[in-house]
Coordinates of C-alpha atoms and ligand atoms in Angstrom, one line a residue:
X518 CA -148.1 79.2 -33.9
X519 CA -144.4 78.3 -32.4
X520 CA -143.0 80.2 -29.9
X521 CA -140.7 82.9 -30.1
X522 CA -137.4 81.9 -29.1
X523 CA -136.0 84.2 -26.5
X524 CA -132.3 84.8 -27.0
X525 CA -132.0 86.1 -23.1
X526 CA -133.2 83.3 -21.9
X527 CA -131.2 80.3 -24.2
X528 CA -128.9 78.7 -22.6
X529 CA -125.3 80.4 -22.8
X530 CA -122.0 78.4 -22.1
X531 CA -118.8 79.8 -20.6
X532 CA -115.6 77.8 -21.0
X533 CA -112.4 79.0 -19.2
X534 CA -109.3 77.5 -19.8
X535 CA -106.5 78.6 -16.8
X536 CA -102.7 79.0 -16.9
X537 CA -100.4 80.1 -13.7
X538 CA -101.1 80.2 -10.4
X539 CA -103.9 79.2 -7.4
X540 CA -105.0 82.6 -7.4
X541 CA -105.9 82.2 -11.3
X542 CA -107.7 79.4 -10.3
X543 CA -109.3 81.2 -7.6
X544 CA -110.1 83.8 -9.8
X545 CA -111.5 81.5 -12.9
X546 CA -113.7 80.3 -10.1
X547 CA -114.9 83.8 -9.5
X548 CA -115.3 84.7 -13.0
X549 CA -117.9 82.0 -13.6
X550 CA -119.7 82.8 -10.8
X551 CA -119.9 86.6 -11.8
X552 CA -121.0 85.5 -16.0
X553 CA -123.3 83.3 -14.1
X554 CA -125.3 86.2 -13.3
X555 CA -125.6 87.0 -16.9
X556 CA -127.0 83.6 -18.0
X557 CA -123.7 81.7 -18.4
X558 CA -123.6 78.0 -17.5
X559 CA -120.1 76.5 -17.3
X560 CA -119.0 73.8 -19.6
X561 CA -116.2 71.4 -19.5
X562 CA -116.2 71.3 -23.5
X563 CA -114.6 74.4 -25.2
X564 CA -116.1 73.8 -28.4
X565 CA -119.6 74.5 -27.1
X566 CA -118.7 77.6 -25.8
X567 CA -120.7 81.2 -26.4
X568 CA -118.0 82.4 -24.4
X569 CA -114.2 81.4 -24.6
X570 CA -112.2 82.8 -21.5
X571 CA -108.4 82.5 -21.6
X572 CA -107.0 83.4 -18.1
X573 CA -103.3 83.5 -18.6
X574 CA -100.1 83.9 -16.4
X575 CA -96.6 85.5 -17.6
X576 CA -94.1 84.2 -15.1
X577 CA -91.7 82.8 -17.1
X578 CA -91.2 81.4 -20.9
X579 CA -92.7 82.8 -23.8
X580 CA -95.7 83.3 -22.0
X581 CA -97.4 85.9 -24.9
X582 CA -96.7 83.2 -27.5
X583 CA -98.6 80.6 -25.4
X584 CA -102.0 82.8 -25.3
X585 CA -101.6 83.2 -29.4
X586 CA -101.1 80.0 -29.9
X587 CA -103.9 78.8 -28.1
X588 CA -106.1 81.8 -29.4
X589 CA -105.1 80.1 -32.5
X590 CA -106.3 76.9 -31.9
X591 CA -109.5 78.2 -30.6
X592 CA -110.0 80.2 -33.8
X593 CA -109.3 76.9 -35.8
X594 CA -111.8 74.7 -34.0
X595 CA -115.1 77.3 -34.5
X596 CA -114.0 77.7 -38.1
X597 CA -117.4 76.1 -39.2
X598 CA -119.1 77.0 -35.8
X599 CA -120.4 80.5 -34.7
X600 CA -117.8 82.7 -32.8
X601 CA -117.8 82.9 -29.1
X602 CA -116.8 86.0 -27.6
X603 CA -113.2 85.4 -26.9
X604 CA -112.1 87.5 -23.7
X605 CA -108.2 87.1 -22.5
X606 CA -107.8 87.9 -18.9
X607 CA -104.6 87.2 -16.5
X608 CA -101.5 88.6 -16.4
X609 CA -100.6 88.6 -19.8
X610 CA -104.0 90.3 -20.4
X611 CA -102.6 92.8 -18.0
X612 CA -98.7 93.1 -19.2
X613 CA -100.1 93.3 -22.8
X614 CA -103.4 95.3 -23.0
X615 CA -104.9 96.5 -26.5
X616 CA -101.5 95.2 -28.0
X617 CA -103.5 92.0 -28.0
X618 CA -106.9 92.9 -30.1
X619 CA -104.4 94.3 -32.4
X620 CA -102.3 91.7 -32.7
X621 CA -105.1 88.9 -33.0
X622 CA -108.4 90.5 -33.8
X623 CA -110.1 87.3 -33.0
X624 CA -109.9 88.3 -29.4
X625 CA -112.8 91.0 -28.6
X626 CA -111.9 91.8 -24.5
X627 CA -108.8 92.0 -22.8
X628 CA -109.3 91.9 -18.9
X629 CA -106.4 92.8 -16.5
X630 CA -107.0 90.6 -12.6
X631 CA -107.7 94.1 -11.1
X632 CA -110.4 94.1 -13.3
X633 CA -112.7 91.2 -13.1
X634 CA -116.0 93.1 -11.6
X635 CA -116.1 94.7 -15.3
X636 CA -116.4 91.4 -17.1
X637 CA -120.2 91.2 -17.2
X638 CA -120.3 94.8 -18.0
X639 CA -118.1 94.5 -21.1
X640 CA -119.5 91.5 -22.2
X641 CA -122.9 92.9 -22.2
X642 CA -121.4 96.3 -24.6
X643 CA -119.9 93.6 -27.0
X644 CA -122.8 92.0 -27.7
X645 CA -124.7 95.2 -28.1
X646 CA -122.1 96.8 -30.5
X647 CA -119.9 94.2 -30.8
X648 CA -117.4 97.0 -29.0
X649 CA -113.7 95.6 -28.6
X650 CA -112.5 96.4 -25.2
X651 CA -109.7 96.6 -22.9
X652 CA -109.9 96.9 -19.0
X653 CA -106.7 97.1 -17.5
X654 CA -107.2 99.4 -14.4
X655 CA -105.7 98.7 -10.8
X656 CA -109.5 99.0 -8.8
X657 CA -108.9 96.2 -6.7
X658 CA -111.1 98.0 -4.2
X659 CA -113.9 97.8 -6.6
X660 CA -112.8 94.3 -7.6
X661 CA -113.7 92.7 -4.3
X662 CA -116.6 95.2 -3.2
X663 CA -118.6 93.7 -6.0
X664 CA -117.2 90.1 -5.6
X665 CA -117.7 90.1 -1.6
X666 CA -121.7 90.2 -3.3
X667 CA -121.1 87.5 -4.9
X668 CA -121.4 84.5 -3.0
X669 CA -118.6 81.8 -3.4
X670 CA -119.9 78.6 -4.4
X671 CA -117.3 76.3 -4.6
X672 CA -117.9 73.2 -3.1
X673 CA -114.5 71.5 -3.9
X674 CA -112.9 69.6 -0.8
X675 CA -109.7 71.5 -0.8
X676 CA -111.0 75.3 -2.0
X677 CA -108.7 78.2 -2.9
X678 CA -109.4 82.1 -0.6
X679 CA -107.8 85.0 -2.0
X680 CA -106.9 87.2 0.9
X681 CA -104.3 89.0 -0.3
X682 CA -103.5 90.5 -3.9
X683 CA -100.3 92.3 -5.5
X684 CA -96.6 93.2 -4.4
X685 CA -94.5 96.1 -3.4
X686 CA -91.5 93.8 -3.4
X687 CA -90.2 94.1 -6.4
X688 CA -87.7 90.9 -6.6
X689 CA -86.0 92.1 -9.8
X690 CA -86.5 89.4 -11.8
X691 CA -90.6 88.8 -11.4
X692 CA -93.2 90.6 -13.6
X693 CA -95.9 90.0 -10.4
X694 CA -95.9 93.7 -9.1
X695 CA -96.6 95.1 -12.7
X696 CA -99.5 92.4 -13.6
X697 CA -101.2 92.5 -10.2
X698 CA -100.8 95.8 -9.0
X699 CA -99.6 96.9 -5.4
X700 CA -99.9 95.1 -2.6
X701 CA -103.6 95.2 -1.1
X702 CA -105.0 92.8 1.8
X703 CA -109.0 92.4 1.8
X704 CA -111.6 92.4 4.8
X705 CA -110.5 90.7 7.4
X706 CA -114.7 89.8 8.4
X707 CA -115.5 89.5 4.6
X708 CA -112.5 86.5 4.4
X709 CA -114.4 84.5 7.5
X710 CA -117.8 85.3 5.5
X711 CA -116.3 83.6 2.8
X712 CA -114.5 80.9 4.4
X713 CA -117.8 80.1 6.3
X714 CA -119.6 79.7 3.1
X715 CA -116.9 77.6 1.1
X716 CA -117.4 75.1 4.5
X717 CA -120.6 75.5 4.2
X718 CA -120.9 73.9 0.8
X719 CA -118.4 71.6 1.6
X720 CA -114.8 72.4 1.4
X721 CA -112.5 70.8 4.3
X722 CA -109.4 72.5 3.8
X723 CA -108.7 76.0 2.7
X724 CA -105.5 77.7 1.1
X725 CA -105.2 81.2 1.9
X726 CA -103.9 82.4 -0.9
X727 CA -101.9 85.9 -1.8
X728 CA -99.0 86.9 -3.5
X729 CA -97.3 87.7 -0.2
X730 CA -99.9 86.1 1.8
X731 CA -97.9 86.4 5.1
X732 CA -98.0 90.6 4.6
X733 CA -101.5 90.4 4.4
X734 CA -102.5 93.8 6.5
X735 CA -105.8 95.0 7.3
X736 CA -107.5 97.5 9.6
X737 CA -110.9 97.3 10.9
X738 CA -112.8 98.6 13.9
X739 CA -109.8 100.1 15.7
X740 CA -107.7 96.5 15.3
X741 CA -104.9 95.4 12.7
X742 CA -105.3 92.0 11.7
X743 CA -102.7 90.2 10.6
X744 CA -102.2 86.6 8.9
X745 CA -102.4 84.8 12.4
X746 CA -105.7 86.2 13.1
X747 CA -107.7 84.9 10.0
X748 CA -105.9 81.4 11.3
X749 CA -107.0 81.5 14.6
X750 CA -110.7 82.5 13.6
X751 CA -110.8 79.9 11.1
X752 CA -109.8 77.5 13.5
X753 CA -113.3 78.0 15.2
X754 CA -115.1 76.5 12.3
X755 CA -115.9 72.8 13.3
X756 CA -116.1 71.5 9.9
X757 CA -113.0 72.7 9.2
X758 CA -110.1 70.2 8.8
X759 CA -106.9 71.9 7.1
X760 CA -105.8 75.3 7.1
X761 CA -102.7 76.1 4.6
X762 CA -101.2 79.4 3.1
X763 CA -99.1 80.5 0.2
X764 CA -96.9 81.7 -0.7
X765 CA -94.4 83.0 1.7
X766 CA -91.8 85.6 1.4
X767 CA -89.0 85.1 4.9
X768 CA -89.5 88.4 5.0
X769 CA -92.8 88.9 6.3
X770 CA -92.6 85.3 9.1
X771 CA -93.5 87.5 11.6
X772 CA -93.6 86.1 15.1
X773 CA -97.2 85.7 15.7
X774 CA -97.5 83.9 12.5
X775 CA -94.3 81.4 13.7
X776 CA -96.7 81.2 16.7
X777 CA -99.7 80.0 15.0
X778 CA -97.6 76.4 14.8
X779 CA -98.1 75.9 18.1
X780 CA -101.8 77.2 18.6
X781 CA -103.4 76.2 15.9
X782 CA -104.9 72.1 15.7
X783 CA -105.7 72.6 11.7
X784 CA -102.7 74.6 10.2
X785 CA -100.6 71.9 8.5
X786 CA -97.1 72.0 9.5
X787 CA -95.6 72.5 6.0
X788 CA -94.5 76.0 4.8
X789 CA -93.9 77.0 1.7
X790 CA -90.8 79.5 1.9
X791 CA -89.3 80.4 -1.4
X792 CA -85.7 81.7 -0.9
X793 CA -84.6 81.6 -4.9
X794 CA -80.8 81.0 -4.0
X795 CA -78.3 79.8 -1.8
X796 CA -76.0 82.8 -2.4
X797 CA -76.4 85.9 -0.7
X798 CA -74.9 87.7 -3.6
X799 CA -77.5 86.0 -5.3
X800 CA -80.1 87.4 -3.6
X801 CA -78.6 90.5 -3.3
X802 CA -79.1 90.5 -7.0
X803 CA -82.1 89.9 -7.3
X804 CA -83.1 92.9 -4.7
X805 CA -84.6 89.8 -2.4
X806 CA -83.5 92.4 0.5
X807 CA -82.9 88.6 3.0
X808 CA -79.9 86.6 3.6
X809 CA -79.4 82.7 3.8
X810 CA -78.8 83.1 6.9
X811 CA -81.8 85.6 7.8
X812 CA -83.7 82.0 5.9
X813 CA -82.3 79.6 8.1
X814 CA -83.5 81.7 11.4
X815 CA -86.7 81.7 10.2
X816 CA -86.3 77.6 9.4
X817 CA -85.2 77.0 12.7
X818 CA -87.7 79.1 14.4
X819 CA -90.0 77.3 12.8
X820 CA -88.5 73.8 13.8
X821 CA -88.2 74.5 17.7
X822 CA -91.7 75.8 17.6
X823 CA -93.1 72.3 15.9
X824 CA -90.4 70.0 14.4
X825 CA -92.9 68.1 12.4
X826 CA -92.8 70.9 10.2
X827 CA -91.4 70.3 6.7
X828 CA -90.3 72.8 3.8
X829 CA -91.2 73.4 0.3
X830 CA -89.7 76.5 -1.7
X831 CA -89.1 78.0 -5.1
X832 CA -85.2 77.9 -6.9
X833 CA -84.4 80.4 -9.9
X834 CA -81.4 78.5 -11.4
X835 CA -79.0 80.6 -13.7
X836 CA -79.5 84.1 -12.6
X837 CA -77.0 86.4 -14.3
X838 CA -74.2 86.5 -12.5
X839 CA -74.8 82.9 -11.1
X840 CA -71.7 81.9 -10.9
X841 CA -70.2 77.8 -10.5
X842 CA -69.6 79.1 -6.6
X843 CA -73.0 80.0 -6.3
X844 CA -74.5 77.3 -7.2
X845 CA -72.9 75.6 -5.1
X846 CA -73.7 77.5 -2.2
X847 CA -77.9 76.8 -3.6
X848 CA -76.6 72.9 -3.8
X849 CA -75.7 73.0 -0.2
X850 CA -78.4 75.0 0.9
X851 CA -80.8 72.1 -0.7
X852 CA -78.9 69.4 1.3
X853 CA -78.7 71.4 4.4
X854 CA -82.8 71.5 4.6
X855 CA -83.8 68.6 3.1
X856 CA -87.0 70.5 1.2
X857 CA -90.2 67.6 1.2
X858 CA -90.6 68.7 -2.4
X859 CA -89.6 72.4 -4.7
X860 CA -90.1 74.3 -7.9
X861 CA -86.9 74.9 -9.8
X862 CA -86.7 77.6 -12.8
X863 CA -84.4 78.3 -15.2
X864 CA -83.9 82.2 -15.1
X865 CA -86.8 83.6 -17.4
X866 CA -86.2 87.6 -18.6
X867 CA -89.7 89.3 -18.3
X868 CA -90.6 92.2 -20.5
X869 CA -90.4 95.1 -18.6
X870 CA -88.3 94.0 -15.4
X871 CA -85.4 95.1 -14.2
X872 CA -83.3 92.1 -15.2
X873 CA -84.8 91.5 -18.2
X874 CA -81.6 93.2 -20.0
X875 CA -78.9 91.9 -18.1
X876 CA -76.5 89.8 -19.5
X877 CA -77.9 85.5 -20.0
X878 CA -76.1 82.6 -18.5
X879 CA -75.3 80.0 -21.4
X880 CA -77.7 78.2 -22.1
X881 CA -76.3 74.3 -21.9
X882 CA -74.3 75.7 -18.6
X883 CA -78.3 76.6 -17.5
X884 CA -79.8 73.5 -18.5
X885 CA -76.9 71.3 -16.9
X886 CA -77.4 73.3 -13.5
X887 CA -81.1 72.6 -13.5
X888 CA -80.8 68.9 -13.9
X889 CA -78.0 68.7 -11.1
X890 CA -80.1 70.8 -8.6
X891 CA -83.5 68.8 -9.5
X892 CA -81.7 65.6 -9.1
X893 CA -80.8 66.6 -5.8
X894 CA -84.5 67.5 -4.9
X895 CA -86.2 64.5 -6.1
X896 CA -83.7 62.1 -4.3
X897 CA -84.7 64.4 -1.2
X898 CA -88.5 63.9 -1.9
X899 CA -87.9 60.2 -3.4
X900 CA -86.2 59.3 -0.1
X901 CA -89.1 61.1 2.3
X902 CA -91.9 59.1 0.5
X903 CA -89.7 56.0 1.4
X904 CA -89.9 56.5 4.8
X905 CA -94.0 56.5 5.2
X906 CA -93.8 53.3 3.6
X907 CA -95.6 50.6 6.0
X908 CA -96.8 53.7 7.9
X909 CA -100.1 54.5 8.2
X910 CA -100.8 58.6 7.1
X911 CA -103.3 60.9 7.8
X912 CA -105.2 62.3 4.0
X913 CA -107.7 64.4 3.1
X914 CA -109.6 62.5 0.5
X915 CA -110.3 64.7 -2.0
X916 CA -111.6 62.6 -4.9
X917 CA -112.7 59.3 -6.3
X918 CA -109.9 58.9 -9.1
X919 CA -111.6 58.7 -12.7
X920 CA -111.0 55.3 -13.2
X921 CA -113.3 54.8 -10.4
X922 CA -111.7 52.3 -7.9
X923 CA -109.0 54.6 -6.5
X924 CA -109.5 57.7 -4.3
X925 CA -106.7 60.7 -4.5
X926 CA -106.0 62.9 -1.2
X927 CA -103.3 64.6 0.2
X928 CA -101.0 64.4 3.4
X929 CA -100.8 67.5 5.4
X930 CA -97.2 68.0 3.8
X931 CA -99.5 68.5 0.5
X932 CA -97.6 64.5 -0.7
X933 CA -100.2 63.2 -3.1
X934 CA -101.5 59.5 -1.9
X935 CA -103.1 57.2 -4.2
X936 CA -104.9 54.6 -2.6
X937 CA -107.9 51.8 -2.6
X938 CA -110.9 52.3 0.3
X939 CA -114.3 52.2 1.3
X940 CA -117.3 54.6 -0.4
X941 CA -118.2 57.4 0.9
X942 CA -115.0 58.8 2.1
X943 CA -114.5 62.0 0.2
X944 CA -114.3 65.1 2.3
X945 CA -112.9 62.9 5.5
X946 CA -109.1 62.9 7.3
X947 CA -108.4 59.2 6.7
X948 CA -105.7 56.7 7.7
X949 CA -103.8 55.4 4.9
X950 CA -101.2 52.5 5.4
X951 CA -98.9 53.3 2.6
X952 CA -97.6 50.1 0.8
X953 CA -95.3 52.0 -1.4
X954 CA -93.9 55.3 -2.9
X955 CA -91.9 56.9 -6.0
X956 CA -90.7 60.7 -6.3
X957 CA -93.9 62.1 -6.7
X958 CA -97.0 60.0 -4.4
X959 CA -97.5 57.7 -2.0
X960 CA -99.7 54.6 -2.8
X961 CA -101.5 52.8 0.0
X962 CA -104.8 51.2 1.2
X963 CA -107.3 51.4 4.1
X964 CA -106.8 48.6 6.3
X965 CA -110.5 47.3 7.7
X966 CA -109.4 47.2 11.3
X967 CA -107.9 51.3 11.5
X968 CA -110.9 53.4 12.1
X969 CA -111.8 56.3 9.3
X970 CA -111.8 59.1 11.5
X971 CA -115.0 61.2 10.7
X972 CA -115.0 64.5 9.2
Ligands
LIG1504 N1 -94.2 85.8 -4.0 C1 -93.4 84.6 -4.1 C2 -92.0 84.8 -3.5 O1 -91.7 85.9 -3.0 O2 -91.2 84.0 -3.7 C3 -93.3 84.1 -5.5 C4 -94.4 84.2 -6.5 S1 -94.0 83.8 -8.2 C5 -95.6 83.8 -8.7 C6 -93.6 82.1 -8.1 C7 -92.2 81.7 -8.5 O3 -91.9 81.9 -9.8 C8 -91.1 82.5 -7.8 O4 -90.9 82.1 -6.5 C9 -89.9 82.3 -8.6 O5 -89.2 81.1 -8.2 C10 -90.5 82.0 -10.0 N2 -90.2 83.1 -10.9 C11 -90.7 84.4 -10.9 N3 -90.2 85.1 -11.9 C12 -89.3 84.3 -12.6 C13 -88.5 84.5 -13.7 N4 -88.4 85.6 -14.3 N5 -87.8 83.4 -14.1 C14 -87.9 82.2 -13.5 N6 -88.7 82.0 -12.4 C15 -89.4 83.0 -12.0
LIG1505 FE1 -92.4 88.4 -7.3 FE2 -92.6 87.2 -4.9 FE3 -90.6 88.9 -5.4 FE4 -93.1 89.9 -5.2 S1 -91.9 88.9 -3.6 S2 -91.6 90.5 -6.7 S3 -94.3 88.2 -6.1 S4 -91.0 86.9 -6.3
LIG1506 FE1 -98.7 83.9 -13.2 FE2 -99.8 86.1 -12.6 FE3 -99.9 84.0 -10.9 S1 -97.9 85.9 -13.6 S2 -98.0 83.0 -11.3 S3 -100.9 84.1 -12.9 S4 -99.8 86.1 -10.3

């Protein structure tokens, strides 16, 4: 007589395909470790899925029209196949709620990021009465309470931490503060847990990660701890190489933070600072409540502290209102810091903001500015890869590249370096001497003679 197949105990496979941000990433990790629970195994191939997991972002473009299309596609390649449950989470999963099942019935839950400790839960009521749902609730408390049981297994050599979730800022172009929820900062002990167990299972580097990361806040046993103090206590864990943070808002570079550049051995001098303009009508605008010159304090405060520092930020081009004048003032801006490398934007309206009615720059006038201002920062990157050429620089090997005789790794200014070496190196601060560069990485080699130093 055969055995009975159990279907709890077959093999189920979760596929999650990610849009947006680190913290999505951070939170796709965390998703598979919480459907793990339930059975899940992860797979890298979407089309042997049980479970099909869209995490989505809605910063900019036609964000809504992305997750449909792909929904789409997903729906085409199981035509002859058995459904998977199809579960959209993210931001757009957030900003669009039950519109979504109504709109696509293929999808059967709809998750909001405040959500995420309901996924097993709902998954569980779909297969038992195949019971569309939509979780949308801010319970960010919740949220991490259950994940903080959940041990983080990530083993990756440069790991994500979320520390920090939401906004009160309210920047009057960005849809954050309506898809994430208010600002919240998590347990100050429960982050070092967690750090100590990413190191554990190998990660070198962590990327504290928040949507104002620098206003992280929290208050336990009689003590406010602030951004500095998760640095200096991760700083105590030998194994430890690289400490790094985003992102930024000048607002909240508060002194003891600025500090941190000078007592701290593992936090990599390179801060990512949007500022969005160069005009301070600009930014008035946009209700970024900071001037360019309240920016450039902050810059040089950060330059007398530790002038190896260098900057990244974050340009919204074509604001309405953006007028030639003002972006000149950005262009000047751009060629006063010298940024190692930025993000530029065309203005995107989001659903729901406060500029999402006002009054759109022409187009070709948009397009023309973008090119001009990303011009400028390539030849500024371009030009600051040049100069580690016949240099040696420190990386973090992070990978062997897949075509197998390469390794990938990253300077402490996060510069991408591409270069030929000895086995057994992932995980360890190397010395590259870099042969040569374009805009985007440097390439290079281990000489014999220079000593790997040893993670
Ligand atoms: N919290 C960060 C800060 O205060 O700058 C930014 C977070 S947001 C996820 C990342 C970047 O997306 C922003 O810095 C901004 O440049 C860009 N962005 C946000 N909303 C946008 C919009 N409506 N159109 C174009 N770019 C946008
Ligand atoms: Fe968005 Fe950053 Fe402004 Fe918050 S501070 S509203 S996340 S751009
Ligand atoms: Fe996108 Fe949400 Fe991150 S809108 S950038 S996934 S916080």
């Amino acid at each position: 007589m055969g055995l009975k197949k159990n279907p709890n105990l077959m093999s189920k496979k979760v596929y999650i395909k990610t849009f947006g941000c680190q913290m999505n990433e951070y939170d796709s990790n965390r998703i598979y470790e919480s459907v793990s629970k339930i059975g899940y195994k992860k797979t890298e191939i979407c089309e042997e899925a049980n479970c099909y997991i869209l995490n989505t972002c809605h910063i900019r473009d036609k964000a809504k029209e992305k997750v449909y299309h792909e929904i789409g596609r997903v729906k085409k390649n199981f035509k002859l196949k058995e459904k998977p449950i199809v579960i959209v989470a993210g931001c757009v999963a957030q900003a669009e709620n039950n519109e979504m099942v109504k709109r696509e019935p293929y999808i059967d839950i709809v998750i909001g990021p405040q959500s995420y400790h309901k996924i097993n839960e709902l998954i569980f009521k779909y297969k038992k009465k195949k019971e569309k749902k939509e979780e949308t609730d801010f319970d960010v408390i919740s949220k991490f309470e259950y994940f903080d049981k959940i041990k983080n297994n990530n083993s990756k050599v440069s790991s994500f931490l979320t520390i920090q979730e939401g906004c009160d800022k309210f920047c009057k172009f960005c849809v954050v503060p309506y898809t994430r929820g208010p600002e919240y900062s998590r347990s100050f002990f429960k982050i070092i847990k967690e750090a100590k167990q990413l190191v554990q299972n190998g990660s070198k580097e962590i990327t504290l990660l928040g949507q104002n990361v620098n206003a992280y806040q929290y208050e336990e046993k009689n003590k406010i701890f602030r951004l500095s103090d998760i640095i200096m206590k991760l700083e105590d864990i030998t194994e430890l190489k690289r400490i790094r943070y985003t992102t930024s808002h000048p607002l909240d570079m508060t002194e003891d933070l600025i500090n941190c550049y000078k007592e701290s051995k593992k936090l990599v001098s390179f801060v990512h600072l949007p500022i969005q303009s160069g005009s301070n009508k600009i930014l008035k605008l946009m209700n970024r409540n900071h001037t360019v010159e309240y920016y450039f304090s902050v810059y040089e405060k950060l330059k007398k502290i530790n002038p190896k520092i260098e900057f990244s930020s974050d340009f919204i081009i074509a604001y309405p209102g953006e007028t030639e004048k003002d972006f000149e003032y950005t262009m000047q801006l751009i060629k006063k810091i010298n940024f190692i490398h930025s993000y530029s934007f065309i203005f995107s309206p989001r659903p729901g903001t406060t500029a999402s009615n006002l009054d759109l720059i022409d187009t070709n006038i948009a397009k023309e500015r973008l090119k001009l201002i990303q011009n400028e920062l390539f030849r500024n990157q371009s030009l600051k890869n040049k100069t580690k050429e016949n240099k040696y620089v420190n990386v973090l090997v992070e990978n062997r590249m897949s075509n197998q005789t390469k390794f990938f790794g990253r300077t402490e200014h996060m510069t991408p370096v591409i270069f030929k070496g000895p086995n057994e190196i992932e995980g360890k601060v190397v010395s590259v001497f870099i042969t040569s560069s374009n805009k985007n990485n440097l390439f290079g080699e281990i000489k014999l003679n220079k000593n790997i130093r040893a993670a």
